[in-house]
mmCIF file of C-alpha atoms and ligand atoms in Angstrom:
data_model
loop_
_atom_site.group_PDB
_atom_site.id
_atom_site.type_symbol
_atom_site.label_atom_id
_atom_site.label_comp_id
_atom_site.label_asym_id
_atom_site.label_seq_id
_atom_site.Cartn_x
_atom_site.Cartn_y
_atom_site.Cartn_z
ATOM 1 C CA UNK M 1 19.658 -36.140 29.517
ATOM 2 C CA UNK M 2 18.471 -33.154 30.017
ATOM 3 C CA UNK M 3 20.726 -29.800 28.328
ATOM 4 C CA UNK M 4 17.405 -27.257 28.026
ATOM 5 C CA UNK M 5 18.037 -25.877 30.892
ATOM 6 C CA UNK M 6 16.712 -21.778 31.179
ATOM 7 C CA UNK M 7 20.215 -20.592 32.497
ATOM 8 C CA UNK M 8 21.469 -21.413 28.712
ATOM 9 C CA UNK M 9 19.144 -19.480 27.102
ATOM 10 C CA UNK M 10 17.612 -16.713 29.111
ATOM 11 C CA UNK M 11 21.839 -15.102 29.018
ATOM 12 C CA UNK M 12 20.819 -14.894 26.345
ATOM 13 C CA UNK M 13 17.614 -13.237 25.235
ATOM 14 C CA UNK M 14 17.075 -9.759 23.345
ATOM 15 C CA UNK M 15 13.326 -9.756 24.780
ATOM 16 C CA UNK M 16 11.979 -7.609 27.040
ATOM 17 C CA UNK M 17 10.111 -9.644 28.913
ATOM 18 C CA UNK M 18 8.945 -13.548 26.649
ATOM 19 C CA UNK M 19 11.382 -16.463 28.430
ATOM 20 C CA UNK M 20 12.543 -13.943 31.912
ATOM 21 C CA UNK M 21 9.759 -15.244 33.681
ATOM 22 C CA UNK M 22 7.169 -18.093 34.108
ATOM 23 C CA UNK M 23 9.001 -20.579 32.527
ATOM 24 C CA UNK M 24 8.651 -24.723 32.558
ATOM 25 C CA UNK M 25 10.960 -27.249 31.668
ATOM 26 C CA UNK M 26 11.021 -30.568 32.124
ATOM 27 C CA UNK M 27 11.785 -33.288 30.442
ATOM 28 C CA UNK M 28 8.706 -35.437 30.044
ATOM 29 C CA UNK M 29 5.092 -33.525 29.138
ATOM 30 C CA UNK M 30 2.240 -34.196 27.839
ATOM 31 C CA UNK M 31 1.786 -31.072 24.777
ATOM 32 C CA UNK M 32 3.203 -27.398 25.942
ATOM 33 C CA UNK M 33 0.433 -26.757 24.568
ATOM 34 C CA UNK M 34 -2.198 -28.059 27.275
ATOM 35 C CA UNK M 35 0.109 -27.503 29.863
ATOM 36 C CA UNK M 36 -0.334 -24.331 29.319
ATOM 37 C CA UNK M 37 -4.000 -23.585 28.249
ATOM 38 C CA UNK M 38 -4.479 -25.620 31.826
ATOM 39 C CA UNK M 39 -2.154 -23.454 33.048
ATOM 40 C CA UNK M 40 -4.342 -20.183 31.505
ATOM 41 C CA UNK M 41 -7.590 -21.557 31.590
ATOM 42 C CA UNK M 42 -6.991 -21.133 35.665
ATOM 43 C CA UNK M 43 -6.478 -18.193 36.018
ATOM 44 C CA UNK M 44 -3.218 -19.506 37.498
ATOM 45 C CA UNK M 45 -0.030 -18.035 34.655
ATOM 46 C CA UNK M 46 -0.833 -15.250 31.914
ATOM 47 C CA UNK M 47 2.558 -14.685 29.677
ATOM 48 C CA UNK M 48 5.071 -17.804 29.999
ATOM 49 C CA UNK M 49 7.205 -20.548 27.457
ATOM 50 C CA UNK M 50 6.878 -24.197 28.116
ATOM 51 C CA UNK M 51 9.842 -26.357 26.918
ATOM 52 C CA UNK M 52 10.070 -30.737 27.366
ATOM 53 C CA UNK M 53 12.575 -32.764 26.066
ATOM 54 C CA UNK M 54 9.629 -35.074 25.013
ATOM 55 C CA UNK M 55 6.013 -34.783 24.160
ATOM 56 C CA UNK M 56 4.056 -37.935 25.044
ATOM 57 C CA UNK M 57 1.021 -36.611 23.567
ATOM 58 C CA UNK M 58 2.282 -33.921 21.413
ATOM 59 C CA UNK M 59 -0.425 -32.597 19.281
ATOM 60 C CA UNK M 60 -0.399 -30.232 15.415
ATOM 61 C CA UNK M 61 -3.787 -29.651 14.122
ATOM 62 C CA UNK M 62 -7.209 -31.268 14.211
ATOM 63 C CA UNK M 63 -6.330 -33.440 16.205
ATOM 64 C CA UNK M 64 -3.063 -34.793 14.764
ATOM 65 C CA UNK M 65 -0.247 -36.272 16.579
ATOM 66 C CA UNK M 66 2.997 -34.557 16.370
ATOM 67 C CA UNK M 67 5.983 -36.600 16.570
ATOM 68 C CA UNK M 68 8.525 -34.919 19.417
ATOM 69 C CA UNK M 69 11.494 -37.321 20.454
ATOM 70 C CA UNK M 70 13.229 -36.754 23.287
ATOM 71 C CA UNK M 71 16.222 -33.781 22.547
ATOM 72 C CA UNK M 72 15.460 -34.757 18.828
ATOM 73 C CA UNK M 73 13.976 -31.385 18.549
ATOM 74 C CA UNK M 74 12.210 -27.670 20.294
ATOM 75 C CA UNK M 75 9.132 -28.970 21.541
ATOM 76 C CA UNK M 76 7.944 -25.274 22.972
ATOM 77 C CA UNK M 77 4.747 -23.332 23.808
ATOM 78 C CA UNK M 78 3.542 -19.676 24.420
ATOM 79 C CA UNK M 79 0.955 -17.938 26.316
ATOM 80 C CA UNK M 80 0.429 -14.257 25.412
ATOM 81 C CA UNK M 81 -2.032 -12.056 25.915
ATOM 82 C CA UNK M 82 -2.572 -9.879 23.411
ATOM 83 C CA UNK M 83 -3.300 -7.047 22.624
ATOM 84 C CA UNK M 84 -5.917 -8.655 19.878
ATOM 85 C CA UNK M 85 -9.295 -8.040 19.100
ATOM 86 C CA UNK M 86 -9.707 -11.477 18.919
ATOM 87 C CA UNK M 87 -10.553 -12.202 14.723
ATOM 88 C CA UNK M 88 -6.844 -10.474 14.774
ATOM 89 C CA UNK M 89 -5.811 -13.954 17.145
ATOM 90 C CA UNK M 90 -4.444 -15.817 13.918
ATOM 91 C CA UNK M 91 -2.046 -13.187 13.586
ATOM 92 C CA UNK M 92 -0.165 -14.967 15.818
ATOM 93 C CA UNK M 93 0.763 -17.610 13.994
ATOM 94 C CA UNK M 94 1.849 -15.399 11.012
ATOM 95 C CA UNK M 95 4.480 -13.706 14.200
ATOM 96 C CA UNK M 96 5.226 -17.428 15.579
ATOM 97 C CA UNK M 97 6.581 -18.440 11.169
ATOM 98 C CA UNK M 98 7.913 -15.303 10.523
ATOM 99 C CA UNK M 99 9.591 -15.356 14.546
ATOM 100 C CA UNK M 100 10.968 -19.779 13.800
ATOM 101 C CA UNK M 101 11.773 -18.389 9.934
ATOM 102 C CA UNK M 102 14.263 -15.580 10.634
ATOM 103 C CA UNK M 103 15.709 -16.903 13.750
ATOM 104 C CA UNK M 104 16.182 -20.065 11.335
ATOM 105 C CA UNK M 105 18.137 -18.541 9.276
ATOM 106 C CA UNK M 106 20.026 -15.850 11.177
ATOM 107 C CA UNK M 107 21.578 -18.865 13.460
ATOM 108 C CA UNK M 108 22.042 -20.574 10.483
ATOM 109 C CA UNK M 109 21.332 -19.651 6.635
ATOM 110 C CA UNK M 110 19.413 -22.148 6.254
ATOM 111 C CA UNK M 111 17.083 -20.824 3.790
ATOM 112 C CA UNK M 112 13.810 -21.545 6.120
ATOM 113 C CA UNK M 113 10.641 -19.899 4.578
ATOM 114 C CA UNK M 114 7.106 -20.201 5.113
ATOM 115 C CA UNK M 115 3.817 -22.746 4.339
ATOM 116 C CA UNK M 116 1.045 -21.500 4.671
ATOM 117 C CA UNK M 117 -0.695 -21.811 6.787
ATOM 118 C CA UNK M 118 1.771 -22.850 9.609
ATOM 119 C CA UNK M 119 4.803 -24.596 8.390
ATOM 120 C CA UNK M 120 7.656 -23.221 8.355
ATOM 121 C CA UNK M 121 9.761 -25.009 5.566
ATOM 122 C CA UNK M 122 13.106 -26.025 4.094
ATOM 123 C CA UNK M 123 14.552 -27.628 1.246
ATOM 124 C CA UNK M 124 10.507 -28.765 0.104
ATOM 125 C CA UNK M 125 10.027 -30.209 3.365
ATOM 126 C CA UNK M 126 8.738 -29.330 6.869
ATOM 127 C CA UNK M 127 11.199 -28.459 9.233
ATOM 128 C CA UNK M 128 8.766 -27.471 12.175
ATOM 129 C CA UNK M 129 5.077 -26.775 12.758
ATOM 130 C CA UNK M 130 3.144 -24.003 14.654
ATOM 131 C CA UNK M 131 -0.713 -25.398 16.429
ATOM 132 C CA UNK M 132 -2.043 -21.849 18.222
ATOM 133 C CA UNK M 133 -5.174 -22.461 20.072
ATOM 134 C CA UNK M 134 -7.335 -19.851 22.301
ATOM 135 C CA UNK M 135 -8.777 -19.975 25.841
ATOM 136 C CA UNK M 136 -11.103 -17.168 28.054
ATOM 137 C CA UNK M 137 -8.782 -17.394 31.418
ATOM 138 C CA UNK M 138 -11.377 -15.975 34.381
ATOM 139 C CA UNK M 139 -10.735 -12.469 34.477
ATOM 140 C CA UNK M 140 -13.023 -12.803 30.895
ATOM 141 C CA UNK M 141 -9.258 -11.762 28.796
ATOM 142 C CA UNK M 142 -8.155 -13.970 25.991
ATOM 143 C CA UNK M 143 -5.115 -16.104 26.228
ATOM 144 C CA UNK M 144 -3.255 -17.530 23.086
ATOM 145 C CA UNK M 145 -1.036 -20.314 23.423
ATOM 146 C CA UNK M 146 1.390 -20.613 20.340
ATOM 147 C CA UNK M 147 3.303 -24.527 19.259
ATOM 148 C CA UNK M 148 6.553 -24.856 17.749
ATOM 149 C CA UNK M 149 7.754 -28.376 17.042
ATOM 150 C CA UNK M 150 10.963 -27.728 15.624
ATOM 151 C CA UNK M 151 12.835 -30.701 13.962
ATOM 152 C CA UNK M 152 16.276 -30.000 15.146
ATOM 153 C CA UNK M 153 18.865 -32.675 15.313
ATOM 154 C CA UNK M 154 18.227 -36.685 13.017
ATOM 155 C CA UNK M 155 14.768 -38.585 13.570
ATOM 156 C CA UNK M 156 12.473 -36.217 14.710
ATOM 157 C CA UNK M 157 10.149 -37.479 12.681
ATOM 158 C CA UNK M 158 9.386 -40.653 12.366
ATOM 159 C CA UNK M 159 10.671 -42.395 8.346
ATOM 160 C CA UNK M 160 7.394 -42.802 6.671
ATOM 161 C CA UNK M 161 7.569 -38.567 6.838
ATOM 162 C CA UNK M 162 10.851 -39.329 5.309
ATOM 163 C CA UNK M 163 9.534 -36.952 2.242
ATOM 164 C CA UNK M 164 7.420 -34.372 3.854
ATOM 165 C CA UNK M 165 9.639 -34.021 6.484
ATOM 166 C CA UNK M 166 13.251 -32.819 8.016
ATOM 167 C CA UNK M 167 15.703 -31.511 10.180
ATOM 168 C CA UNK M 168 17.729 -28.606 10.574
ATOM 169 C CA UNK M 169 20.387 -31.536 11.830
ATOM 170 C CA UNK M 170 20.024 -32.945 7.509
ATOM 171 C CA UNK M 171 20.156 -29.480 6.441
ATOM 172 C CA UNK M 172 23.263 -27.462 8.004
ATOM 173 C CA UNK M 173 25.731 -27.333 11.355
ATOM 174 C CA UNK M 174 22.622 -27.287 13.006
ATOM 175 C CA UNK M 175 22.921 -24.160 16.319
ATOM 176 C CA UNK M 176 21.642 -25.822 19.671
ATOM 177 C CA UNK M 177 18.857 -25.800 20.339
ATOM 178 C CA UNK M 178 19.158 -22.970 23.890
ATOM 179 C CA UNK M 179 20.298 -20.613 21.501
ATOM 180 C CA UNK M 180 17.634 -21.698 19.444
ATOM 181 C CA UNK M 181 15.108 -20.428 21.752
ATOM 182 C CA UNK M 182 16.572 -18.065 22.555
ATOM 183 C CA UNK M 183 16.692 -16.791 18.667
ATOM 184 C CA UNK M 184 12.637 -17.228 18.183
ATOM 185 C CA UNK M 185 11.793 -15.385 21.683
ATOM 186 C CA UNK M 186 13.148 -13.117 20.968
ATOM 187 C CA UNK M 187 12.060 -12.651 17.691
ATOM 188 C CA UNK M 188 8.394 -13.634 18.714
ATOM 189 C CA UNK M 189 8.687 -10.288 20.988
ATOM 190 C CA UNK M 190 9.648 -8.137 18.564
ATOM 191 C CA UNK M 191 6.973 -9.708 16.144
ATOM 192 C CA UNK M 192 3.677 -10.260 18.694
ATOM 193 C CA UNK M 193 4.329 -6.252 18.799
ATOM 194 C CA UNK M 194 4.427 -5.062 15.678
ATOM 195 C CA UNK M 195 0.705 -7.080 14.790
ATOM 196 C CA UNK M 196 -0.151 -5.487 18.281
ATOM 197 C CA UNK M 197 1.061 -1.947 16.447
ATOM 198 C CA UNK M 198 -1.258 -2.396 13.469
ATOM 199 C CA UNK M 199 -2.024 -5.664 13.066
ATOM 200 C CA UNK M 200 -1.241 -7.335 9.585
ATOM 201 C CA UNK M 201 0.608 -4.230 8.227
ATOM 202 C CA UNK M 202 2.823 -4.389 10.843
ATOM 203 C CA UNK M 203 4.223 -7.908 9.476
ATOM 204 C CA UNK M 204 3.604 -8.059 6.498
ATOM 205 C CA UNK M 205 6.654 -7.218 4.900
ATOM 206 C CA UNK M 206 8.189 -9.564 6.025
ATOM 207 C CA UNK M 207 5.378 -12.519 5.796
ATOM 208 C CA UNK M 208 5.739 -11.969 2.263
ATOM 209 C CA UNK M 209 9.301 -11.876 2.249
ATOM 210 C CA UNK M 210 9.553 -14.586 4.384
ATOM 211 C CA UNK M 211 6.428 -16.686 1.766
ATOM 212 C CA UNK M 212 6.707 -20.343 -0.458
ATOM 213 C CA UNK M 213 3.254 -19.955 -0.624
ATOM 214 C CA UNK M 214 2.719 -16.069 -1.994
ATOM 215 C CA UNK M 215 3.597 -15.458 -5.348
ATOM 216 C CA UNK M 216 2.932 -19.181 -6.737
ATOM 217 C CA UNK M 217 0.044 -21.450 -8.129
ATOM 218 C CA UNK M 218 -1.231 -23.435 -5.599
ATOM 219 C CA UNK M 219 -3.938 -26.346 -5.626
ATOM 220 C CA UNK M 220 -6.343 -26.009 -2.300
ATOM 221 C CA UNK M 221 -8.346 -29.461 -0.638
ATOM 222 C CA UNK M 222 -11.146 -29.372 1.085
ATOM 223 C CA UNK M 223 -13.398 -31.599 1.975
ATOM 224 C CA UNK M 224 -15.935 -29.400 -0.447
ATOM 225 C CA UNK M 225 -14.178 -29.267 -4.145
ATOM 226 C CA UNK M 226 -10.106 -28.948 -5.119
ATOM 227 C CA UNK M 227 -9.030 -25.768 -7.118
ATOM 228 C CA UNK M 228 -5.781 -24.218 -8.265
ATOM 229 C CA UNK M 229 -5.150 -20.388 -8.725
ATOM 230 C CA UNK M 230 -2.158 -17.865 -8.041
ATOM 231 C CA UNK M 231 -1.432 -17.002 -4.193
ATOM 232 C CA UNK M 232 -1.356 -13.582 -4.170
ATOM 233 C CA UNK M 233 -2.035 -12.317 -0.673
ATOM 234 C CA UNK M 234 -3.367 -12.845 2.877
ATOM 235 C CA UNK M 235 -5.455 -11.115 5.136
ATOM 236 C CA UNK M 236 -5.401 -9.171 8.309
ATOM 237 C CA UNK M 237 -7.825 -12.305 9.372
ATOM 238 C CA UNK M 238 -5.122 -14.232 8.314
ATOM 239 C CA UNK M 239 -6.676 -15.854 5.041
ATOM 240 C CA UNK M 240 -5.310 -17.033 1.651
ATOM 241 C CA UNK M 241 -6.318 -14.712 -0.606
ATOM 242 C CA UNK M 242 -6.162 -17.072 -4.439
ATOM 243 C CA UNK M 243 -7.438 -15.711 -6.932
ATOM 244 C CA UNK M 244 -8.624 -18.071 -9.895
ATOM 245 C CA UNK M 245 -8.059 -19.243 -13.729
ATOM 246 C CA UNK M 246 -11.274 -17.396 -13.873
ATOM 247 C CA UNK M 247 -9.842 -14.649 -12.062
ATOM 248 C CA UNK M 248 -12.409 -14.686 -8.411
ATOM 249 C CA UNK M 249 -10.244 -14.298 -6.005
ATOM 250 C CA UNK M 250 -11.329 -15.993 -3.001
ATOM 251 C CA UNK M 251 -10.164 -16.755 0.433
ATOM 252 C CA UNK M 252 -9.276 -19.417 2.228
ATOM 253 C CA UNK M 253 -9.180 -20.067 5.531
ATOM 254 C CA UNK M 254 -7.033 -22.164 7.288
ATOM 255 C CA UNK M 255 -8.775 -25.163 8.240
ATOM 256 C CA UNK M 256 -9.768 -28.493 7.160
ATOM 257 C CA UNK M 257 -7.643 -27.117 3.903
ATOM 258 C CA UNK M 258 -4.376 -28.492 2.375
ATOM 259 C CA UNK M 259 -2.524 -26.358 0.172
ATOM 260 C CA UNK M 260 -0.127 -28.062 -1.682
ATOM 261 C CA UNK M 261 2.184 -26.594 -4.502
ATOM 262 C CA UNK M 262 1.152 -28.476 -7.747
ATOM 263 C CA UNK M 263 4.850 -29.830 -7.751
ATOM 264 C CA UNK M 264 4.400 -31.079 -4.431
ATOM 265 C CA UNK M 265 4.422 -30.499 -0.680
ATOM 266 C CA UNK M 266 5.605 -26.868 -1.010
HETATM 267 C C1 BT5 J 301 1.856 -28.836 12.996
HETATM 268 O O1 BT5 J 301 -0.049 -29.537 13.092
HETATM 269 O O2 BT5 J 301 1.763 -28.622 12.540
HETATM 270 C C2 BT5 J 301 1.800 -28.397 14.470
HETATM 271 C C3 BT5 J 301 2.898 -29.057 15.386
HETATM 272 C C4 BT5 J 301 2.608 -28.102 16.413
HETATM 273 C C5 BT5 J 301 3.844 -29.109 17.383
HETATM 274 C C6 BT5 J 301 4.261 -28.510 18.740
HETATM 275 S S1 BT5 J 301 5.252 -29.180 19.705
HETATM 276 C C7 BT5 J 301 4.676 -28.195 21.390
HETATM 277 C C8 BT5 J 301 3.188 -27.738 21.361
HETATM 278 N N1 BT5 J 301 2.767 -28.863 21.543
HETATM 279 C C9 BT5 J 301 1.943 -30.204 21.025
HETATM 280 O O3 BT5 J 301 1.197 -30.987 21.599
HETATM 281 N N2 BT5 J 301 1.537 -28.947 20.527
HETATM 282 C C10 BT5 J 301 2.529 -28.233 19.627
HETATM 283 P P1 BT5 J 301 -0.770 -30.127 11.549
HETATM 284 O O4 BT5 J 301 -0.423 -28.549 10.688
HETATM 285 O O5 BT5 J 301 -1.409 -30.753 12.048
HETATM 286 O O6 BT5 J 301 1.222 -31.345 11.265
HETATM 287 C C11 BT5 J 301 0.466 -32.362 11.487
HETATM 288 C C12 BT5 J 301 1.354 -33.627 10.641
HETATM 289 O O7 BT5 J 301 2.600 -32.624 10.151
HETATM 290 C C13 BT5 J 301 0.850 -34.923 10.791
HETATM 291 O O8 BT5 J 301 -0.275 -35.074 10.804
HETATM 292 C C14 BT5 J 301 2.504 -35.412 10.312
HETATM 293 O O9 BT5 J 301 2.055 -35.710 8.827
HETATM 294 C C15 BT5 J 301 2.970 -33.936 10.474
HETATM 295 N N3 BT5 J 301 4.544 -34.690 11.479
HETATM 296 C C16 BT5 J 301 4.549 -35.252 12.501
HETATM 297 N N4 BT5 J 301 4.966 -34.485 12.914
HETATM 298 C C17 BT5 J 301 5.835 -34.101 12.174
HETATM 299 C C18 BT5 J 301 8.183 -34.046 12.923
HETATM 300 N N5 BT5 J 301 7.891 -33.669 13.831
HETATM 301 N N6 BT5 J 301 7.969 -33.709 11.868
HETATM 302 C C19 BT5 J 301 7.336 -33.247 9.857
HETATM 303 N N7 BT5 J 301 6.271 -33.369 9.902
HETATM 304 C C20 BT5 J 301 5.173 -34.170 11.152
#
């Protein structure tokens, strides 16, 4: 059964261009990020949206796997050629997280928040993950693929993740996935335009308002070390600025680190 049809969500879009053409919508794909990356690398697409009912090889960061069973979530990627210098592309992760968080809040009233760098959380658990990948098209231009996995219906994540994952349906009368897609794409186009116009400054207010990391004490875990401090801010390259007990500001790059609140996952 496939009910994620462009004909159902395209009329709800408020975008100028995103989602209006270059749409791939299929029942089963390996990974929506992989599909768009390959098309972009071959120069066959420069802006587009790819989504499916289920992924057979859904990916998280660092080759972790992403559970994407049939009909349980919005497994979707967006291909963009943002007008940003390469070092600013991590800002697109922020744009995707802001857009998803705003879309969820607007349609459901659920208190969704952004956990740095790439999670949307609610009720202390992960509702959506963002996977940003960049590459170069044959014409030398840089592209980014922003993938989002949003858990909508129960069964979206495996039972062993129940203490860290949640689906919208467990928190509210979930709206249709088609409504969520249209709201997300509309918010994403707006957030990316704001970042293109003035980088971090264009999206900083939204990011600060929606973050559940900033202003809180966090534990930073990396293979090399663990330290705690207060997450004060993010910088224009997407790094988290953490003030340690000694008053020193440490710059934490998303990568092989995980940031936890002192009270648990969030
Ligand atoms: C992420 O990675 O959170 C990014 C997830 C991006 C998924 C989307 S779906 C559409 C597009 N196509 C893809 O192939 N990917 C993108 P990370 O921060 O590394 O988190 C991965 C970890 O989250 C896993 O190791 C699990 O512990 C957990 N996890 C897996 N599936 C989950 C789910 N459905 N809900 C919540 N947590 C999950």
